[in-house]
Structures are given as C-alpha cells and as structure tokens.
Amino acid sequence: MSELGRAALLVTLGLSVYALVAGVAAARLGRRRLALSAQNALLAAFVSTAVASAVLLAALLRHDFSFTYVARTTSEELPTAYTISAFWGGQEGSLLLWLLVLTGFGAAAVRLNRSWARDLVVWVVPVFAAVTVFFAFLVVAVASPFATQPAPPDGAGMTPSLQNPYMLAHPPLLYLGYVGLTVPFAFALGALLSGRTDERWLVATRRWTLVAWTALGVGQLLGAHWAYVEVGWGGYYAWDPVENAALMPWLAATAFLHSVMIQEKRGMLRIWNVLLVFLAFSLSLFGTFLTRSGVVNSIHAFTQSSIGPWFLAFIAVTVAVSVAVLLRRLPLLRSRARLESPLSREAAFLYNNLLLLALCLAILWGVVYPLLSEAVRGEAVVLGRSYYDFFLRAFGLPLLLLMGIGPLIAWRRASLASLATTFRWPTAFALATGAVLLALGAGSSLPGLVAYTFSAFVAATIVLEFARGTAARKALGATSWPGAFFSLIARNRRRYGGYVVHAAIVLLAVGIAGSSAFDSVGEATLRPGETLEVGRYALTYRSLDERQTANATELRALLSVRRGGRDLGTLEAGKNAYTVEQQVSNEVGIRSDRLTGEDLFVIAEQIDPDGTVSFRVFVKPLVNLIWLAGLVFVLGSLIALWPDAREQRRLAERATSLGLTTSR
Amino acid sequence: MARKASPARLVIALSVAAVLAVFLLYTSIAGGGNASVSPSELRGRSDPVQLAGLVVGPVTGDAHGDGLRFRLRDIGEKSGVTVPVRYTGSVPDLFKVGRHIVVDGRLRNGVFVAEPGSMITKCPSKYSPAQKAGTG
Amino acid sequence: MLAALLAAACVLLVALPFLKEPSPASDSLHELDEAERRRLERLEARDRALAALKELEFDHRTGTISDEDYRTLVGPLRREVAAALQALEADAGSPADGTAGEGRPSGGRTS
C-alpha cells in the first residue's frame, strides 16, 4: 500500500511540474488547449494527492505500524477520532494535508474563475503550480509519509494533551487559512504577470481571502481555548513563536481585507495591496518554517529537521520573484486617485493598515530577535511577554478606537463639524461608561480602563449604525422593524457583516482586558478542611479522590466553592497519569459564571502523598467573552460571505459584454 | 490639478514616524530581553538570564516549599558541565529527568536561583507541546 | 497495478483538451485586446462611481453624513458617474448598454 502512496505523490509532483511548464508556455504563447491542459493537470494533481491521503488515512485506521509515521503518532487503543487527527499530527502527514488543501483550492479557484477571467487564470495556473511543486517535492523527497519499517507490536501513541476535540479542529482550520492565502497571492502575481491592470483578481479572490482569514482567526481561538483548558497554566496566549506564526499572517490579511476596500471604492493603493498580499503569503510560509524547523525555541519546537533550509529557500525565492515582477509592472499599477484629506475614510483605513502592520512587524521582530542576536552577538537574547504586551497596547488600543471611527467617517473628505455631530453620542456614552467603571475600581489598570472605554465607543457606533440603517429601511417602506432589520443586512451584506465582525472584536477586546488586566490570583497549600480565599470566592478543600480509567489513573481534589456567603457547588482539579505514554497531565477545574462571563480557574499544582495539595487559583473576569467573540466572528463572516445574487448578475453582465464567457 | 504635496501625504508620513517613535521609546525604556544561555556558558555571569538545558537527576526538594533542586546540562551533551538549580513555583507536568527545559533566573553563590514559575518544558516532537508554568 | 492506473488516468485528463479537439479552428487564447481592456476599465470605473453614489445616498439617508457634507460630495460624484457613462458610450460608439439602467444619478434606486 505504501508504494501506491509514494507513486501517487510522485504523480502529483510530475503533474505540478507539467502544470508549471505548460502553464507558462500557454500563457506566453497564447495557446488555448495547452492552457486547458495545464488547468486539468492541477485538477489531476488534486486527485492523485487525494489518493495518497486516502492511503495514509487507511493505514492509520488499520493501525498499520509498518508505516513509520503511523507507528510514531498512534497506538492500538487510541480512540478513532484521534487516530484520524494523527494524520496531521506529525511533520510528514501535516505536509501532506497542506498539499491536499493546496491542490484542492488551486483546482477549485481556477475552475470557478476560468470562464470570466480566462486571460488572468492562464497566468494564475503556473503560479499555483510552482507552489505545488515545492510542497510535492517536500513530501516526495524530504519528508515522505510513506516510509516503512518492520512493524512493531504497538505504536508510540499520542500525547494525552492532544487527545482533545479542540486539537481535532485547530490544525486543519489553520491550514485552511494558510493555504487559503495562496489563492489571492497566486491571483495577484498572476495579474501582474499578465500585465493586466483591472480589478478582476480582487473580485475573484475576495471570498477566498475572507474564508482563509476567518479560518485562521477561528483556528487561533481554538488553539487559545485548548491552551486555556488543557495546558492549564491560567492563560490562553503565551506569545510563543508558533502562536505568533499564525497571528502575523492574520494581521497582514486583516490589513489586506481593509485596504482592498479602498482599491474597490477609489481605485487607490494598488501597489500597496499587492505588497500586502505578498506579505501575508510570505508570513504564512515563514510561520510554517518556524514551526517545523526548530530554529526558534518554542513550546512546539521540532528538533533540527531537514525541512528548514528548503522552506527558507522557497520563501527567499517567492519574495524575490514577487518583488521583481512587481517592480517590472510598477508603471501599470499607478493610480490617478489621490488621498484628499487626512480626515477621511481612506485615511482611517490607512491608519488602520499602518497600525496592523506595525503590530505585525513588532511581533515579527520579537520572533526573529533571538536568531539575529545570536548571529550578530553570538548570544540569543529572548524578548519576553512584556515586549509583546507593550506593543499590543500601543498599537491595539488605537486600532480599537479606529474601528469605531472608520465606518462612520465620510469618504474623500470629512469636515470637523460633521465628525463632531456623528460621534457626539458614542463619545458621550464611552466617557460615561469610563467614569462609571472608574468609580467601580477599574482604575487599577489604565490600559484595561482605556480598552473598556474604547470598546464602549465602538459598541455604541455599531449599535447606532444598525439602528439608523433599520430606521432608514423602515422609512423606505419595509413592513415591520424586524423586516427592516433583516432586509438592511441582506442588501448590504459586506457592510453589516463587517459590523458584526467588529462587534466580535469588541467582545474579544473586553474579554482580554478583563481577564488579563483585572484578574486575581491566589496560592496556598491546603490540607483537607482548609480554605483559600481569592477575590470574592472562598474555596474549601474537601477530599482527594483516585480513579482508574482505561488508559490513566486520575487524581482529583474536590473543593467546595462559596462566593459572598452563597454556596456555589463543588469543583474538581487534579492530575491524570497516563500508563502507556508515561506522562502526567494537568486537569484544571473551571467554573464559568453564565451571567458575568467570569471564570474561577483552579490548578492543583502539587499533590503530596499525604493528601496535602498546593493550589493555584485564578479569578478571570469576562474571559468567556473571548470564546463568545469567536462565534460572533464566524456569524459576521458568514453574513459578509453570503452570495449576493445582484452582484453576481452584474459581474456576469460585465463579462458577457466583453465576450469573455463565450467559448472562443 | 491636485497639489503636489497634499497635506494627506504629510500626515501619513508623520504617522509612520510616530510608529517608529513608539519602537524607539520601548527599546530605550525596556532595553533588550534576557540572554538565553546554556549551562556551560553560565560560568561567571551574574546577570538575569534564561538558562536552557537538560534536566539531570537526582531531583530533590519541594517546589512549593523550600525549592526543587536539580541540575542542568547542555543539550546534546552526554556529560560535562552541570549547573545546580533551585526552583520554586509551578512545575510543568512534562518535567522529568532528561527533559529539555528553559528557566529564567540568575546565578547566585554557584546556584542558579530561578524566577518563581518561569520554567517551560520543551518537547522534541511536533505537536507535543510543553506545559507552561505560572506566567498566565 | 493501482499506481499505473492512477498515472494513466491523470495523463488522460491532461491530454483531454488535445484529444477532444485534434484540429481546432483556432487554438489561440482569447486575450483581451487593447479596446476590450479599455472597455473593462471603463466598466469598472462606472460601477465604482455608481456604487460610491449609492453609498453616499444611503449614508445620507441614515444620517451618517450630514446635509452639508452630502451637498459638498454629491456634485462631484454625480459628475464622475456622468463622465464614466459618457466614456463608455464613446467607447462603444453606441448607446450605453441596458445594464446601466440601474444608475440614473438623480433619485434612482438606492439601497
């Protein structure tokens, strides 16, 4: 079976090389059938990659330990769901998943756009093929999932903390995001190569970018949630290089999504947009390089692997080629429209881009600094949490405020008088909220208070926009208020979907501010019967319980919880000792308050043989808003993504009037 | 015809300058981070550093009491210089003899005294994440 | 053997365009010529101007844009739309296509 897998991957490599060569030839010579053949090659590459993936999946499900990869990542009694997730649990399998998604997206993106953007697609195909060649080469020659060995009696098993539903979804979503960014990149580079100056590449890739960006965002939230409940140190983000590896391309993609709107409305920033999409794609490659090469100390680090140099070379080539093509086509990209005023929506979006990019680059600097300092000074200097927190506040807080200003400021030029009118009520509301919070004690953390105040401002602007829009639709003749509300959203999906996404970010900001700026922590070593008080909670350690399950011994300390005199029930925290894997994992106890979103977070740090337990307890206000934000985020994206029949019709008419859809 | 040097350009340039100023401000206040060293490089250094190495037994003491005591050796070495470490605070689950860990602190009287809760364990294989202690 | 079957199927898929049309009337890829490219840009300019006008009307109706700002901005925008439509007409050498019916500047369907 492994020969089939190896052969299938070899076929993929061959097909993608053909697609690259034939694609370039077809584009330069203008040969229709050759272009179609190259497109078909991309589709065939997806088919053969799918075959290879099926082989690996079957081997996993069969527990075929003659496959080195299967033996390394699973064991006999691993539950089926996690056996499947082992597909992407190791280096080789995850590269295969990347390749599968890549070929799938490539085939789909090309197919969907080939009728109305034929002359663009003919250049997109070779770009996609080039990226595919790289990843196919990796899985064929450098990190093959189909290496075999004499089958051992059982596999090595999966780390217990990975056997968790969040870890099922987290990597695939991230890959959808990373690979998804290849689509706008390929179309941008293809558009440049084709010498076209029209906006079709933007229109074609808009939804792809949005989906990739959403997947990347949700994937990160899932990872953060996993860190919170599984790893259980009391936090959800550690500014670890691998976490940053996903955050950086997401920030660049966020900047891209915004500046694309400016190009759409005013035809400006074309060079900037191309650069942004190149940056986002390069960062996603770079992030993957960081994760896999072990180059930076990280909690996800590999040992030095052979993958690293190849990735670095590919990134270098990608950047060099992209910049070279951009420079050659620079004259074509110059736009006539000018920025008319520093007080306009265009300017607001530019500031937004600037801040997002500044944050992205600050994080990038923090990640590569140890490498650079080691190369230059011979000593790796590591930048800690305080570095990242500083820049998150310095750039993130103004960004938050801008989120409320941008949507309401006029295009081209806004007068100060009109600004004063528009922002009167949101400002008043924000200041009032700030004053109230200050009175309630939020002054203990200035950044936290500022975050709350800005969030109130943005929330007010969003509510106002929905209210005014609904009122306007009602005045236009909608039958009822709910009817007006829904038709408002239906007719302006991108705009109001965007507002919902902004609302999600507000929830995220409030949740982060509450749980990091206003949290409390307490520690004590308790014997049964003793009590620890943290915040308004009183926890009494009652007893220690030991249980046996199929693969672990579970130790749980039982605590009873009271708050302000009221009994809130019990909570368990402890450790699991896994027999096969010979590892111990932390099992934290979390009590979430439904009303306030507050978490009582208990870690049983050390359990002594005599029943004495050292506890570490956090009170995290508003932390559950972060997870709620994830749901709202997806909702907003869905609204923005939803196909708009009217827009599709208009684009189709445009294409027909140019003779693009008739097959010639 | 639009004016050549529109005010908008100036504002953008100023904004970029402001961002750069923020960077400079940070580095002048906070300086750089901590150097990351291995046990063999630690000799004679008394400044706060991040020590990275392999755990060498025996492991004694109580991290929540007087301090967990063990030794650290250079990663990748079979023998050689070891540094005694005294650690208090949360101990990650993956901690054990032979594990690659990282801990902040400084050398005091020949013993590396760790910042409470600063230990991070690292795992050699992909997607086997280490447990992070303490720092929330 | 399965691998050989897979390879053969893929080769077939790749060769398909040549097999389906062994001797076509024209094998040249339809590229947009100069005139068509210009027309595409003008279509995009027209749609952009129309969308901007529509958005301005909407923002004005919801009260986001004040009456003054509206008065200042609507004139240039309407002129831009007119210019875009004119450019298209000149280009085509024929009346603007029916798809522009959506875009009469004065009090047309907005939102």
Tab-separated table of N, CA, C and O in Angstrom, chain A residues 607-640:
chain	number	residue	atom	x	y	z
A	607	ILE	N	0.341	17.470	44.263
A	607	ILE	CA	-0.444	16.619	45.164
A	607	ILE	C	0.529	15.723	45.923
A	607	ILE	O	1.211	14.885	45.330
A	608	ASP	N	0.598	15.921	47.238
A	608	ASP	CA	1.535	15.129	48.037
A	608	ASP	C	0.897	13.820	48.486
A	608	ASP	O	-0.324	13.723	48.583
A	609	PRO	N	1.730	12.819	48.746
A	609	PRO	CA	1.186	11.502	49.135
A	609	PRO	C	0.285	11.566	50.358
A	609	PRO	O	-0.658	10.794	50.479
A	610	ASP	N	0.531	12.567	51.256
A	610	ASP	CA	-0.296	12.588	52.459
A	610	ASP	C	-1.615	13.321	52.243
A	610	ASP	O	-2.348	13.584	53.193
A	611	GLY	N	-1.931	13.686	50.993
A	611	GLY	CA	-3.208	14.317	50.721
A	611	GLY	C	-3.163	15.828	50.757
A	611	GLY	O	-4.178	16.488	50.524
A	612	THR	N	-1.968	16.400	51.044
A	612	THR	CA	-1.850	17.859	51.010
A	612	THR	C	-1.738	18.290	49.557
A	612	THR	O	-1.004	17.686	48.774
A	613	VAL	N	-2.476	19.332	49.195
A	613	VAL	CA	-2.456	19.786	47.810
A	613	VAL	C	-2.093	21.264	47.751
A	613	VAL	O	-2.602	22.063	48.532
A	614	SER	N	-1.188	21.608	46.823
A	614	SER	CA	-0.873	23.015	46.575
A	614	SER	C	-1.750	23.505	45.456
A	614	SER	O	-1.682	22.994	44.337
A	615	PHE	N	-2.577	24.500	45.760
A	615	PHE	CA	-3.496	25.040	44.762
A	615	PHE	C	-3.035	26.395	44.273
A	615	PHE	O	-2.421	27.170	44.998
A	616	ARG	N	-3.368	26.658	43.029
A	616	ARG	CA	-3.182	27.988	42.468
A	616	ARG	C	-4.517	28.354	41.835
A	616	ARG	O	-5.015	27.603	40.998
A	617	VAL	N	-5.092	29.453	42.272
A	617	VAL	CA	-6.450	29.786	41.842
A	617	VAL	C	-6.471	31.151	41.183
A	617	VAL	O	-5.935	32.122	41.697
A	618	PHE	N	-7.129	31.211	40.020
A	618	PHE	CA	-7.306	32.483	39.325
A	618	PHE	C	-8.778	32.850	39.308
A	618	PHE	O	-9.636	31.987	39.201
A	619	VAL	N	-9.043	34.165	39.384
A	619	VAL	CA	-10.375	34.645	39.059
A	619	VAL	C	-10.204	35.474	37.784
A	619	VAL	O	-9.468	36.461	37.781
A	620	LYS	N	-10.844	35.046	36.728
A	620	LYS	CA	-10.661	35.713	35.439
A	620	LYS	C	-11.976	36.348	34.990
A	620	LYS	O	-12.847	35.658	34.455
A	621	PRO	N	-12.131	37.649	35.187
A	621	PRO	CA	-13.383	38.295	34.799
A	621	PRO	C	-13.524	38.335	33.280
A	621	PRO	O	-12.547	38.565	32.567
A	622	LEU	N	-14.761	38.103	32.814
A	622	LEU	CA	-15.109	38.331	31.409
A	622	LEU	C	-14.373	37.450	30.400
A	622	LEU	O	-14.476	37.676	29.205
A	623	VAL	N	-13.659	36.453	30.859
A	623	VAL	CA	-12.847	35.677	29.914
A	623	VAL	C	-13.700	34.926	28.891
A	623	VAL	O	-13.285	34.692	27.765
A	624	ASN	N	-14.934	34.562	29.287
A	624	ASN	CA	-15.758	33.795	28.348
A	624	ASN	C	-16.248	34.627	27.178
A	624	ASN	O	-16.726	34.073	26.188
A	625	LEU	N	-16.108	35.945	27.275
A	625	LEU	CA	-16.450	36.788	26.130
A	625	LEU	C	-15.529	36.484	24.955
A	625	LEU	O	-15.899	36.674	23.792
A	626	ILE	N	-14.320	36.031	25.265
A	626	ILE	CA	-13.373	35.713	24.199
A	626	ILE	C	-13.908	34.590	23.323
A	626	ILE	O	-13.850	34.659	22.086
A	627	TRP	N	-14.451	33.559	23.958
A	627	TRP	CA	-14.962	32.428	23.179
A	627	TRP	C	-16.249	32.816	22.468
A	627	TRP	O	-16.502	32.400	21.333
A	628	LEU	N	-17.072	33.637	23.136
A	628	LEU	CA	-18.280	34.132	22.503
A	628	LEU	C	-17.923	34.940	21.268
A	628	LEU	O	-18.586	34.843	20.227
A	629	ALA	N	-16.837	35.711	21.377
A	629	ALA	CA	-16.385	36.519	20.245
A	629	ALA	C	-16.134	35.640	19.021
A	629	ALA	O	-16.399	36.038	17.895
A	630	GLY	N	-15.615	34.440	19.253
A	630	GLY	CA	-15.348	33.536	18.139
A	630	GLY	C	-16.617	33.213	17.362
A	630	GLY	O	-16.628	33.213	16.132
A	631	LEU	N	-17.698	32.967	18.106
A	631	LEU	CA	-18.962	32.637	17.444
A	631	LEU	C	-19.490	33.835	16.663
A	631	LEU	O	-19.921	33.701	15.507
A	632	VAL	N	-19.437	35.000	17.272
A	632	VAL	CA	-19.926	36.210	16.608
A	632	VAL	C	-19.087	36.497	15.369
A	632	VAL	O	-19.602	36.917	14.332
A	633	PHE	N	-17.794	36.240	15.486
A	633	PHE	CA	-16.864	36.427	14.377
A	633	PHE	C	-17.281	35.582	13.171
A	633	PHE	O	-17.366	36.067	12.037
A	634	VAL	N	-17.573	34.312	13.430
A	634	VAL	CA	-17.989	33.427	12.343
A	634	VAL	C	-19.302	33.913	11.739
A	634	VAL	O	-19.469	33.935	10.516
A	635	LEU	N	-20.228	34.331	12.590
A	635	LEU	CA	-21.514	34.835	12.099
A	635	LEU	C	-21.307	36.019	11.166
A	635	LEU	O	-21.863	36.078	10.069
A	636	GLY	N	-20.486	36.962	11.608
A	636	GLY	CA	-20.227	38.144	10.793
A	636	GLY	C	-19.606	37.784	9.450
A	636	GLY	O	-20.000	38.301	8.406
A	637	SER	N	-18.655	36.862	9.480
A	637	SER	CA	-18.015	36.454	8.233
A	637	SER	C	-19.008	35.790	7.298
A	637	SER	O	-18.987	36.017	6.088
A	638	LEU	N	-19.875	34.959	7.868
A	638	LEU	CA	-20.863	34.283	7.035
A	638	LEU	C	-21.762	35.296	6.343
A	638	LEU	O	-22.073	35.167	5.160
A	639	ILE	N	-22.180	36.304	7.110
A	639	ILE	CA	-23.033	37.331	6.517
A	639	ILE	C	-22.297	38.021	5.377
A	639	ILE	O	-22.842	38.217	4.289
A	640	ALA	N	-21.049	38.368	5.622
A	640	ALA	CA	-20.282	39.082	4.598
A	640	ALA	C	-20.017	38.200	3.390
A	640	ALA	O	-19.915	38.684	2.266
